[in-house]
Coordinates of C-alpha atoms in Angstrom, one line a residue:
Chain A
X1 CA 32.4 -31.8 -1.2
X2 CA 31.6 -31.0 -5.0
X3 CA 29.0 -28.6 -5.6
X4 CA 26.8 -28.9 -7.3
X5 CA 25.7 -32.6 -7.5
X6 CA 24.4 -34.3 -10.8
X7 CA 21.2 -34.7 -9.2
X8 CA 19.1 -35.8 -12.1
X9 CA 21.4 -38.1 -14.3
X10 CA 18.7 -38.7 -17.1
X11 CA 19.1 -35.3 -18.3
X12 CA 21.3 -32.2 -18.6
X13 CA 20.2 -28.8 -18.7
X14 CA 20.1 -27.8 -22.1
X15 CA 17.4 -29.9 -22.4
X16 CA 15.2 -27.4 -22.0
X17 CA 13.9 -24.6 -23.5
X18 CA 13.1 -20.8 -22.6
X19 CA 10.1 -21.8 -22.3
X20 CA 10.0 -25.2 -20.0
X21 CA 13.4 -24.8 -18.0
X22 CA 11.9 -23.2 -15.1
X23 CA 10.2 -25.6 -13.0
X24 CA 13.3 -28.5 -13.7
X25 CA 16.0 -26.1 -12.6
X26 CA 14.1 -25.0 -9.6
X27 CA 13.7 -28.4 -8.4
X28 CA 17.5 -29.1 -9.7
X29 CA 18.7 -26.3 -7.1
X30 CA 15.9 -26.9 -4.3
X31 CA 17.3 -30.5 -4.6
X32 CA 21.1 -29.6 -4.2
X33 CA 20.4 -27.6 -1.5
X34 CA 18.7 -30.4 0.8
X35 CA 21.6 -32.4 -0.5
X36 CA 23.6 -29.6 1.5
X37 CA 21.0 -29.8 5.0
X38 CA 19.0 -27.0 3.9
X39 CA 15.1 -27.6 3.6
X40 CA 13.4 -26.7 1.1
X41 CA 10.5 -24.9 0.4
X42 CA 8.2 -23.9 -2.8
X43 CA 5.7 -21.0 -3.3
X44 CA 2.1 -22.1 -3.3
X45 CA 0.7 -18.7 -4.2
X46 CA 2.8 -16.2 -7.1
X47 CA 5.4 -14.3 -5.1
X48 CA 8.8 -13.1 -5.9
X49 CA 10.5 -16.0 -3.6
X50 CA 11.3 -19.0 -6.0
X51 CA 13.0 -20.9 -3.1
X52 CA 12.6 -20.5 0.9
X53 CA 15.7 -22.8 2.3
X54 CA 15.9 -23.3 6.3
X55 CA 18.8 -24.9 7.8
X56 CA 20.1 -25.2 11.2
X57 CA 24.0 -23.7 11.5
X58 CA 26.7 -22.7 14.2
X59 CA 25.9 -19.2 15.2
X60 CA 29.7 -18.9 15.3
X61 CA 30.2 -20.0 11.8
X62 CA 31.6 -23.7 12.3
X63 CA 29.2 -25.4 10.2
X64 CA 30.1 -26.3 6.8
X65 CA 28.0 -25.6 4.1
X66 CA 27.1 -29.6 3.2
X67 CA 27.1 -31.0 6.7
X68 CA 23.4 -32.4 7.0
X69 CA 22.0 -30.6 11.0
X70 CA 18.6 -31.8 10.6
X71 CA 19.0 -34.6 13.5
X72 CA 21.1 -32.0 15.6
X73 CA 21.0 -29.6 18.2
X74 CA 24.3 -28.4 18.9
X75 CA 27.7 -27.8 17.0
X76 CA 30.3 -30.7 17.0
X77 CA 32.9 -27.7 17.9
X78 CA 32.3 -25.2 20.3
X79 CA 28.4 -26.8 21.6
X80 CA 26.8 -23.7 21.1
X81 CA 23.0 -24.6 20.7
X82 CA 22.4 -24.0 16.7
X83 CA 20.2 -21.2 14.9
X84 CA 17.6 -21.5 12.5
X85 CA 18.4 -19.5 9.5
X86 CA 16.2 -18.6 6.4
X87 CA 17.7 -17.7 3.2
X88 CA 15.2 -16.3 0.5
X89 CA 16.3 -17.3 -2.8
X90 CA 15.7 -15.6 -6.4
X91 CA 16.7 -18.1 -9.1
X92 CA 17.7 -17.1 -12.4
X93 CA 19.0 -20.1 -14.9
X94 CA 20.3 -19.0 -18.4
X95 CA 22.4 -20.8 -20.9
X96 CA 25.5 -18.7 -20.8
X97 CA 25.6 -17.3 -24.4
X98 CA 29.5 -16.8 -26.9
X99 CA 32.4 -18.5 -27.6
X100 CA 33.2 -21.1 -25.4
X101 CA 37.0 -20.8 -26.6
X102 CA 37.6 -16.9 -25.3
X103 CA 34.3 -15.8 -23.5
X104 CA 30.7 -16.4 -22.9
X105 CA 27.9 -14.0 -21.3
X106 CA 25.2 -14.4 -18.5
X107 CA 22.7 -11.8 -19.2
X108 CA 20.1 -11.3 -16.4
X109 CA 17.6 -8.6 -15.4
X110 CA 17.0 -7.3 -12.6
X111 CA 14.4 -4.6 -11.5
X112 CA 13.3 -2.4 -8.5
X113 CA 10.9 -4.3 -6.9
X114 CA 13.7 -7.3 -6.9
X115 CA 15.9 -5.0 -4.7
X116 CA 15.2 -5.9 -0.8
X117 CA 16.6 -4.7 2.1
X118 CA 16.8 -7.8 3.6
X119 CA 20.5 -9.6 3.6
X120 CA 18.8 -12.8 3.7
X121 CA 17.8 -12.6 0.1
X122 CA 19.9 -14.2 -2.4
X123 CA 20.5 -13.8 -6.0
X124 CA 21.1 -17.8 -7.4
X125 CA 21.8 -17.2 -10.6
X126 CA 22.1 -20.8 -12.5
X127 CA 24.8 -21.4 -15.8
X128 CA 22.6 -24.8 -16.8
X129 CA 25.0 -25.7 -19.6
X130 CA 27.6 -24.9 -17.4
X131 CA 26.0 -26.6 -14.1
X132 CA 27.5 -24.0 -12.0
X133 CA 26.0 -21.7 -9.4
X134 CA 26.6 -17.8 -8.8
X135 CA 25.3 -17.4 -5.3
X136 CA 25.3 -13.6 -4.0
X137 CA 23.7 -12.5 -0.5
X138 CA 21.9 -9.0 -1.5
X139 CA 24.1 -7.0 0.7
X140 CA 26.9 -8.5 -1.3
X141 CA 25.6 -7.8 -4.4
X142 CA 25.1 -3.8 -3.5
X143 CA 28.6 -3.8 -1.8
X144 CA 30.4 -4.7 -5.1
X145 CA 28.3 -1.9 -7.1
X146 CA 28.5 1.0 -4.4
X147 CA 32.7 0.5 -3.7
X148 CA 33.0 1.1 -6.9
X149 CA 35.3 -1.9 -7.8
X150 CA 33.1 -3.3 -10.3
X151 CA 33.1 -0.4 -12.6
X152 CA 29.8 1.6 -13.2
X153 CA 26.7 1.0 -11.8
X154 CA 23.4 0.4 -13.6
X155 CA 21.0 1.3 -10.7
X156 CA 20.8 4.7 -11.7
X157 CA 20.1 4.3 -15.7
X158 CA 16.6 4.5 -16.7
X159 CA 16.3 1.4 -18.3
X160 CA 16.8 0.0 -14.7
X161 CA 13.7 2.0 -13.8
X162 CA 12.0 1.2 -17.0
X163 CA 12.9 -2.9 -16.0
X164 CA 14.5 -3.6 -19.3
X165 CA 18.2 -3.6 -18.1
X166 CA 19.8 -6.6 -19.6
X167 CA 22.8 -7.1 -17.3
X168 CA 25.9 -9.0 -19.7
X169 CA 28.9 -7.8 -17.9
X170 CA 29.1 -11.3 -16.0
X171 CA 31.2 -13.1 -18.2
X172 CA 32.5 -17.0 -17.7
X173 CA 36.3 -16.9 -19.3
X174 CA 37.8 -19.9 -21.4
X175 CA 39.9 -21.0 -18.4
X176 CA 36.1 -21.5 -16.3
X177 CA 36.9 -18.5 -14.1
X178 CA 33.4 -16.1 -13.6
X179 CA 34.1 -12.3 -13.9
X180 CA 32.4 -9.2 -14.3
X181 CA 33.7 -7.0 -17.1
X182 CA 32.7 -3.4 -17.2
X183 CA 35.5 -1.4 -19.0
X184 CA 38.4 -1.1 -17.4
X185 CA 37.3 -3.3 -14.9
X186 CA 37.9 -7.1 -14.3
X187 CA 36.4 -8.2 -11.2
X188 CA 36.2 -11.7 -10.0
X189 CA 32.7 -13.2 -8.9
X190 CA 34.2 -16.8 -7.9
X191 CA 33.9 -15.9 -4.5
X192 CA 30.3 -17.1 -5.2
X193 CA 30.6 -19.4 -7.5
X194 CA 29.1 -23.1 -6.7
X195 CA 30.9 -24.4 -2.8
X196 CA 32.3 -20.6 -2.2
X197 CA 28.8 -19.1 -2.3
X198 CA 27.7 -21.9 -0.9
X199 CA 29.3 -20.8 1.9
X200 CA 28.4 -17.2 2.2
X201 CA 24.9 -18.2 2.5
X202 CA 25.4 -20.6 5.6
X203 CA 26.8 -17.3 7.3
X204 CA 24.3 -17.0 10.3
X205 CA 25.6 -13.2 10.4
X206 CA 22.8 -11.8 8.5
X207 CA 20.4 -13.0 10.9
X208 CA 22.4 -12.6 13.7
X209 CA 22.9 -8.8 12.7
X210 CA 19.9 -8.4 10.5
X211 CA 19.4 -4.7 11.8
X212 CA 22.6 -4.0 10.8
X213 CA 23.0 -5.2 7.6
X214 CA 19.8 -3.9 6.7
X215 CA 20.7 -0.4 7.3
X216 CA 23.6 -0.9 5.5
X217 CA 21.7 -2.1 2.5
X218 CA 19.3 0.6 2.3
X219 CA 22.6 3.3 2.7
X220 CA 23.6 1.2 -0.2
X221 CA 20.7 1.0 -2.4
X222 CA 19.7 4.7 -1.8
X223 CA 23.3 5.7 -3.3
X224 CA 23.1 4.0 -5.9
X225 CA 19.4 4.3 -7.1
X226 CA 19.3 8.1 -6.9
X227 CA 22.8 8.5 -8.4
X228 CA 21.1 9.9 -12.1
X229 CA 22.7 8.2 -14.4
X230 CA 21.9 9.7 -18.2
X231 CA 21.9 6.8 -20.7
X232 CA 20.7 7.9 -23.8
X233 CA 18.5 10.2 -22.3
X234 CA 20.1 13.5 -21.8
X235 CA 23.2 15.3 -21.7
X236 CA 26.2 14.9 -18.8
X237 CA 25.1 19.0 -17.6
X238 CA 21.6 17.5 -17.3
X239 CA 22.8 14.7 -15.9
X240 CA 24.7 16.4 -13.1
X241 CA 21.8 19.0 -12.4
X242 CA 19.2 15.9 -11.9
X243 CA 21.4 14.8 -8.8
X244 CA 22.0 17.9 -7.7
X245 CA 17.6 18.2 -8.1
X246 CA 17.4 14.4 -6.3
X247 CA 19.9 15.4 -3.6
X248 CA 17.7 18.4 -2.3
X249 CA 14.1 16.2 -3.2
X250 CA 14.8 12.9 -2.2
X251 CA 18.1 12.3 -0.2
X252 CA 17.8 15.5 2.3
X253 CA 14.1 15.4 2.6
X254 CA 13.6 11.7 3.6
X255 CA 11.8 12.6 6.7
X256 CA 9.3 14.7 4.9
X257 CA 8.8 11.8 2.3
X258 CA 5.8 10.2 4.8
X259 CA 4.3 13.8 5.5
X260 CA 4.1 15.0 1.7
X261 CA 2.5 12.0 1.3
X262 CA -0.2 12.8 4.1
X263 CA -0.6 15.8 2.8
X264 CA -1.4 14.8 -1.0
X265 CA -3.7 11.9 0.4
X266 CA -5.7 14.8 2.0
X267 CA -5.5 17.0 -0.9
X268 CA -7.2 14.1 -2.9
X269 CA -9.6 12.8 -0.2
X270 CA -10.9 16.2 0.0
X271 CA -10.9 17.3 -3.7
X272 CA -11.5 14.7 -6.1
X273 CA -15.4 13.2 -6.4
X274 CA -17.0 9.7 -5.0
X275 CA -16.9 8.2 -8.6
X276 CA -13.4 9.0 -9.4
X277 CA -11.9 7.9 -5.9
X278 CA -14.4 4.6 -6.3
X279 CA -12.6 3.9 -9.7
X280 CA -8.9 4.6 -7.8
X281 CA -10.4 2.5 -5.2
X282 CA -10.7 -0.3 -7.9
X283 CA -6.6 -0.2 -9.0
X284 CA -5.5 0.3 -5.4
X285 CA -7.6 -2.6 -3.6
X286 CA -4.6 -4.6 -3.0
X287 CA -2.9 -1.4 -1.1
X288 CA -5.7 -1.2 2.1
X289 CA -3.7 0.6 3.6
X290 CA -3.6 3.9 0.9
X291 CA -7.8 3.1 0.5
X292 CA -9.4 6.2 -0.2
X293 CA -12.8 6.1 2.1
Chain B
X1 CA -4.1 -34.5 7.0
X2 CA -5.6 -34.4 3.8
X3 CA -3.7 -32.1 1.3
X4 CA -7.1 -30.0 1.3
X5 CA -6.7 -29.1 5.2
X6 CA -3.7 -27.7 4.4
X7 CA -4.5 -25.4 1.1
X8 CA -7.8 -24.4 3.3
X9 CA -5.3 -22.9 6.0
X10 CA -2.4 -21.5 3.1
X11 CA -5.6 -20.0 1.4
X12 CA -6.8 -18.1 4.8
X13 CA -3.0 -16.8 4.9
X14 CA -3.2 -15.9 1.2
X15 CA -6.3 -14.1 1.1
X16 CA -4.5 -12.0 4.3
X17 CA -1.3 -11.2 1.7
X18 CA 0.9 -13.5 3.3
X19 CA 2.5 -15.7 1.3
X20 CA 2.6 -19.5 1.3
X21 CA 5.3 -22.3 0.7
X22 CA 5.0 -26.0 1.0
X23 CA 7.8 -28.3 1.8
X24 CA 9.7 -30.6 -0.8
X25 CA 10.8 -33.4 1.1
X26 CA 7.5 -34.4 2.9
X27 CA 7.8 -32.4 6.2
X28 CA 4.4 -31.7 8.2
X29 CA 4.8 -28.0 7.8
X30 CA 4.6 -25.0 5.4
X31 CA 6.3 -22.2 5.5
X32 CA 5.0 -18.2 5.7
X33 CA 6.3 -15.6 4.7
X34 CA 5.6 -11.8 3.7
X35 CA 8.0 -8.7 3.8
X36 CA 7.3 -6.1 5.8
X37 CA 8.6 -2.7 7.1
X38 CA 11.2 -3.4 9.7
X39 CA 10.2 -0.2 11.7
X40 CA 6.4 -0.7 12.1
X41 CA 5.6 -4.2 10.3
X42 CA 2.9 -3.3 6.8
X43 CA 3.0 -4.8 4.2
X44 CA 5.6 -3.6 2.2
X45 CA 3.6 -3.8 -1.3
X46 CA 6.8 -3.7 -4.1
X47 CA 4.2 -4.0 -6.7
X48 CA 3.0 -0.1 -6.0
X49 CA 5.0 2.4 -7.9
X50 CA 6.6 5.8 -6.3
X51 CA 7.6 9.0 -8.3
X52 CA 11.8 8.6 -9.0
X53 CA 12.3 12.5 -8.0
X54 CA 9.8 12.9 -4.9
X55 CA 8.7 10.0 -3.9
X56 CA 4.9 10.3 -3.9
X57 CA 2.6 7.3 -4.5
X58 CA 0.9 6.2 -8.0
X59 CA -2.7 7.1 -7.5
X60 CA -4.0 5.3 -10.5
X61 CA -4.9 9.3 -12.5
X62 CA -4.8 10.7 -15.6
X63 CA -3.8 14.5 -15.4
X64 CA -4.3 16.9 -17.9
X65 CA -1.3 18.4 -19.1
X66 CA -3.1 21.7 -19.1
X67 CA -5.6 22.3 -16.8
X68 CA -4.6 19.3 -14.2
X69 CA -7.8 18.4 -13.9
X70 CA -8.0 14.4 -13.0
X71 CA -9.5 11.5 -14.4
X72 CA -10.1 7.7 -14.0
X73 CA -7.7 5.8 -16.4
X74 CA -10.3 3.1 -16.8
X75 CA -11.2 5.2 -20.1
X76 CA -7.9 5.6 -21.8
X77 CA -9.6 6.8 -25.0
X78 CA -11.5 10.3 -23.4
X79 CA -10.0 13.8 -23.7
X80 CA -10.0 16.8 -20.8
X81 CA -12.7 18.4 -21.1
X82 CA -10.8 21.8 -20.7
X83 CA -10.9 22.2 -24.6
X84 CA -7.4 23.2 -25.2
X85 CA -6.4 21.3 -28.8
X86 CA -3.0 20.5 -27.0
X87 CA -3.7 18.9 -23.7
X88 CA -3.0 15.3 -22.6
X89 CA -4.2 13.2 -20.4
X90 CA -0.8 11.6 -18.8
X91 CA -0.2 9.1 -15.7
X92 CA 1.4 12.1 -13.9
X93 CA 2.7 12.7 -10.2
X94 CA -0.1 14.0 -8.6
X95 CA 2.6 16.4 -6.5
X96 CA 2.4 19.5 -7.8
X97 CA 5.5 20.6 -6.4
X98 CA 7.3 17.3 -8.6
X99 CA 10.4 18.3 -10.3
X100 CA 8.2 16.1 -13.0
X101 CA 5.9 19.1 -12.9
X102 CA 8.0 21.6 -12.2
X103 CA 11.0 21.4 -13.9
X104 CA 11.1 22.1 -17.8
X105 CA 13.8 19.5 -18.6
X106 CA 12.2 16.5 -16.3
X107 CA 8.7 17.9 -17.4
X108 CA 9.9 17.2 -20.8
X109 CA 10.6 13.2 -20.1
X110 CA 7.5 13.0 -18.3
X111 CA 5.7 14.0 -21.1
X112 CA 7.6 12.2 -23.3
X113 CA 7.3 8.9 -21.5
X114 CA 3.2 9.7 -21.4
X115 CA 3.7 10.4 -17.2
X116 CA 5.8 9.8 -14.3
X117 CA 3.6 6.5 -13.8
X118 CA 3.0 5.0 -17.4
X119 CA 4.0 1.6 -18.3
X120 CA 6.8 2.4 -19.5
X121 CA 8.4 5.4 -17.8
X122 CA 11.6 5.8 -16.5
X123 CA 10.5 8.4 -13.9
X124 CA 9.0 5.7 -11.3
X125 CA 10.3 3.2 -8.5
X126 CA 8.8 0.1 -6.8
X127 CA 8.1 1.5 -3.2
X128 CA 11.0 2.7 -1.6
X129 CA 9.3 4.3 1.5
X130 CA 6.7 2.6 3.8
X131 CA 2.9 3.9 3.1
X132 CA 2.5 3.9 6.8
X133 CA 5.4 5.7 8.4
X134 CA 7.5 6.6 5.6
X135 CA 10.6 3.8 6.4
X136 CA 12.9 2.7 3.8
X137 CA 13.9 -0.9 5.2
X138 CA 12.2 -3.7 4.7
X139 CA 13.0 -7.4 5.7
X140 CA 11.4 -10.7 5.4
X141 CA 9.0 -11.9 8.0
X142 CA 8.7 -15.8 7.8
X143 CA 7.6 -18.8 10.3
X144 CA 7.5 -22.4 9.7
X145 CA 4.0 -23.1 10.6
X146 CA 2.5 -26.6 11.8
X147 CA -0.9 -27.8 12.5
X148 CA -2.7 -29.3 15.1
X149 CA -5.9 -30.4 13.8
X150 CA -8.5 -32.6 16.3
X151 CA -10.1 -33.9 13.1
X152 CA -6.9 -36.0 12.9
X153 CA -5.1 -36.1 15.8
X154 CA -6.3 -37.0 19.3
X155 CA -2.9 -36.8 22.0
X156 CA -1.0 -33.6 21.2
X157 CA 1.9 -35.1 23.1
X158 CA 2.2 -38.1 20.7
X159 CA 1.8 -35.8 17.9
X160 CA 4.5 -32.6 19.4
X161 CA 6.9 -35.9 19.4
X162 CA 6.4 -37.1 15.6
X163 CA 7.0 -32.8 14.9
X164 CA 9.7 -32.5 17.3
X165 CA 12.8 -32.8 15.4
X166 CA 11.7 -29.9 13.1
X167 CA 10.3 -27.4 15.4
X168 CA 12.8 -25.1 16.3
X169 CA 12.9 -21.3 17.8
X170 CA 10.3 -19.1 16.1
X171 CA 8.3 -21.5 14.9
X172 CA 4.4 -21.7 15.2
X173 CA 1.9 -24.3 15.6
X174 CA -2.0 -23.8 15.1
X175 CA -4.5 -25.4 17.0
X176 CA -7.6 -26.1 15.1
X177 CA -10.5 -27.3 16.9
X178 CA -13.4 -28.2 15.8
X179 CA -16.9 -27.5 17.6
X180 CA -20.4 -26.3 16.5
X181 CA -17.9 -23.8 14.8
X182 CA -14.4 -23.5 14.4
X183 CA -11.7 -22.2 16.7
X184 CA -8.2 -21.6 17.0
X185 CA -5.2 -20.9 18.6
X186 CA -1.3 -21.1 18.2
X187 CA 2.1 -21.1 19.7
X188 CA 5.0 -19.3 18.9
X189 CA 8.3 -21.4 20.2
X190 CA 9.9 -18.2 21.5
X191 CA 12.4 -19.0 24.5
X192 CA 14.3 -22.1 24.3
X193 CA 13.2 -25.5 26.1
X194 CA 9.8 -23.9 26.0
X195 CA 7.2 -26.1 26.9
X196 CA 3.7 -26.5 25.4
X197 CA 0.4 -28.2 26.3
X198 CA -2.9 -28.0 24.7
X199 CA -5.2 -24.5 26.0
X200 CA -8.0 -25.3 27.8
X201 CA -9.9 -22.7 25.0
X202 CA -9.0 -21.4 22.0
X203 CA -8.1 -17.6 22.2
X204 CA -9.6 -17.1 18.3
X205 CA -13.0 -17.6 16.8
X206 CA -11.9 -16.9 13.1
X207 CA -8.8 -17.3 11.3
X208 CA -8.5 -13.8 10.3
X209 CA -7.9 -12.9 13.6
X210 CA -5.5 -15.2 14.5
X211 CA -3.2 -14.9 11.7
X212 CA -3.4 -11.1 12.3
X213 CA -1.8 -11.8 15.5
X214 CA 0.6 -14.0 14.1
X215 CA 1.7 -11.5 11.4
X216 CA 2.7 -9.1 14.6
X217 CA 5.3 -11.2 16.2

């Protein structure tokens, strides 16, 4: 099967605008996807989820990624009763940006708070004049970065922290082929491009072994957050002597991350006067569980 | 079931921090959803920030740079009252043993960037540790949720059959009952081929406690 599908004939992506693209290539992905089995779902409330998709699959891999399971129970091949699995989807549409004739750019952002250690969270990132979905599983994402293949890693760089990292290594070549070019490095993303990712996220092994694959994310994402890098903002001794600092504060102290914060939260609760802890009451409403009383 | 039924319940989830998502192809359903520490289930809130090199929790302060006294930030124009010409009032990491606080060439940034926890510092990360018990994994907790209502339906057999083709494992449905108040209950489809029938009473006399249990499974 061809994926995606010109859902909505009357139009073509570029269309739209920055500023009114959103909402059509949400639906334009939500719809491919049920065109694929999955249902869809849409948040009613602001959240970082643009898509929830459910679909039932083969918990030993047999289904294909467009067969349609809403009417069954069990898999044509091996009868193994199917599994429910939820895939929580970020979308990202951009028009991809250069020469169509040698190459062309898909810069993104990402930040932080985007970085889950759930495996069932997907990156979908949308080419709209290009109609072609990059679809990554978090834990694949991470794994590219942290085995180094893909060249340097911008976890560590403060603009990451900051949130302004514009990402334009992900490149679509002349020929249609999707890479990621960080020099040296040429690394080839179509293992998620359109039917191929497609596939990855009808894998039932992230549920299956979410445990697993959870650990394995945070291992991941902990390496490469608190791997310093310098940017423009100090020199490569400094550099080096900031992971040597996060090493010995962070990365060998994680136990005692929960118990320095106990004992700051005391330090504060017993220190600091009713008026200021009612005003840090007022920023931190929405964290009940850090209240001061 | 009117459409206002159904934003009544997704707003009694909301207003718990769980969020809500509605179907696009006309099911009788909406989905939940809200991620969570794998190890003891809060609310993992990636909104709150955490200092990059200790890990300790934005507390909303300004700090003086001198005399670390601290101050509401609700008044961004007021000076410490320490008198010293060259103090600041910065968003700092209230840890006092910080490498931000303790180390000249981090201390530098920090004070550069106006604090660890300024807009626009470098120095910070969305939650990376649980507030409660300090784990760093986090997943995705998420149910499809239906709804029995007896405003609307009367046989809960005739109405399991109309829902049966999309309940599957894990799912919940909500009994909603209405008396001289209102009552609820649910069930959780947790063991294949389970079989349901309608309580004889409802466990829950107000939806805040019965979504707290539903939260926990």
């Amino acid at each position: 099967m061809k994926f995606p599908i010109k859902i909505f004939e009357d139009i073509v992506g570029t269309d739209f605008e920055k500023h009114n693209k959103k909402h059509v290539t949400e639906d334009y992905v939500s719809c491919n996807l049920f065109e694929c089995g999955w249902d869809t779902y849409r948040p009613f409330n602001d959240t970082g989820i643009d898509i929830i998709a459910i679909k039932k699959v083969c918990p030993n891999n047999h289904t294909p990624f467009h067969e349609k399971t809403t009417y069954s129970y069990n898999c044509n091949k091996c009868g193994s009763s199917l599994l429910s699995i939820h895939r929580f989807i970020q979308v990202k549409t951009r028009e991809v940006k250069g020469d169509d004739s040698y190459s062309q750019f898909f810069g993104y952002t990402l930040k932080s708070k985007d970085i889950r250690t759930d495996p069932r969270h997907v990156f979908l990132l949308y080419s709209d004049a290009t109609d072609e979905f990059i679809i990554i599983p978090m834990y694949d994402y991470l794994k590219m970065f942290h085995n180094k293949k893909i060249g340097k890693s911008h976890f560590g760089t403060p603009s990451f922290r900051v949130g302004n990292n514009k990402v334009n290594s992900l490149k679509r070549e002349s020929d249609g082929s999707w890479v990621w070019k960080s020099r040296p490095n040429i690394y080839s993303f179509m293992p998620f491009v359109n039917e191929n990712g497609m596939e990855l996220i009808s894998n039932p092994k992230y549920d299956i072994e979410l445990s697993k694959y959870v650990m394995e994310i945070v291992k991941m994402k902990f390496d490469l957050f608190y791997n310093y890098s310098k940017g423009q903002q100090v020199d490569s001794q400094t550099e080096r002597e900031f992971n040597d600092l996060l090493e010995k504060s962070v990365l060998d102290n994680l136990e005692n991350i929960s118990n320095n914060r106990q004992i700051t939260k005391s330090y504060l609760e017993s220190t600091l006067d009713k008026s200021l802890k009612e005003s840090i009451n007022g920023y931190l409403i929405k964290y009940k569980e850090i209240l001061f009383k | 079931m009117r459409i206002t039924d159904i934003k009544s319940l997704a707003y009694a989830f909301i207003s718990n921090d769980i969020n809500v998502y509605f179907p696009d192809n006309g099911q009788e359903c909406f989905v939940i959803e809200r991620l969570c520490c794998e190890k003891c289930s809060t609310h993992w809130h990636t909104s709150l920030l955490e200092c990059y090199f200790c890990g300790e929790l934005n507390y909303y302060l300004y700090q003086c740079t001198t005399c670390n006294k601290k101050y509401s930030i609700t008044n961004s124009s007021i000076r410490c009252n320490c008198g010293n010409i060259n103090s600041k009032l910065i968003k700092a990491c209230i840890n006092p043993k910080c490498p931000s606080n303790t180390v000249d060439k981090i201390k530098k940034i920090a004070l550069k960037e106006k604090g660890v926890f300024n807009l626009k510092s470098s120095l910070n990360l969305s939650l990376m540790y649980c507030i409660n018990c300090g784990s760093p994994s986090n997943y995705y907790k998420s149910f499809k949720v239906f709804i029995y209502n007896d405003r609307y339906e009367s046989n809960f057999n005739d109405y399991f059959k109309r829902i049966e083709k999309d309940f599957v494992l894990n799912d919940i449905i909500i009994l909603k009952k209405h008396n001289s108040v209102l009552k609820y209950d649910f069930f959780h489809y947790s063991v294949q081929k389970q079989e349901f029938s309608l309580p004889s009473t409802y466990r829950f006399k107000n939806i805040g406690s019965l979504i707290f249990e539903i939260i926990r499974l």
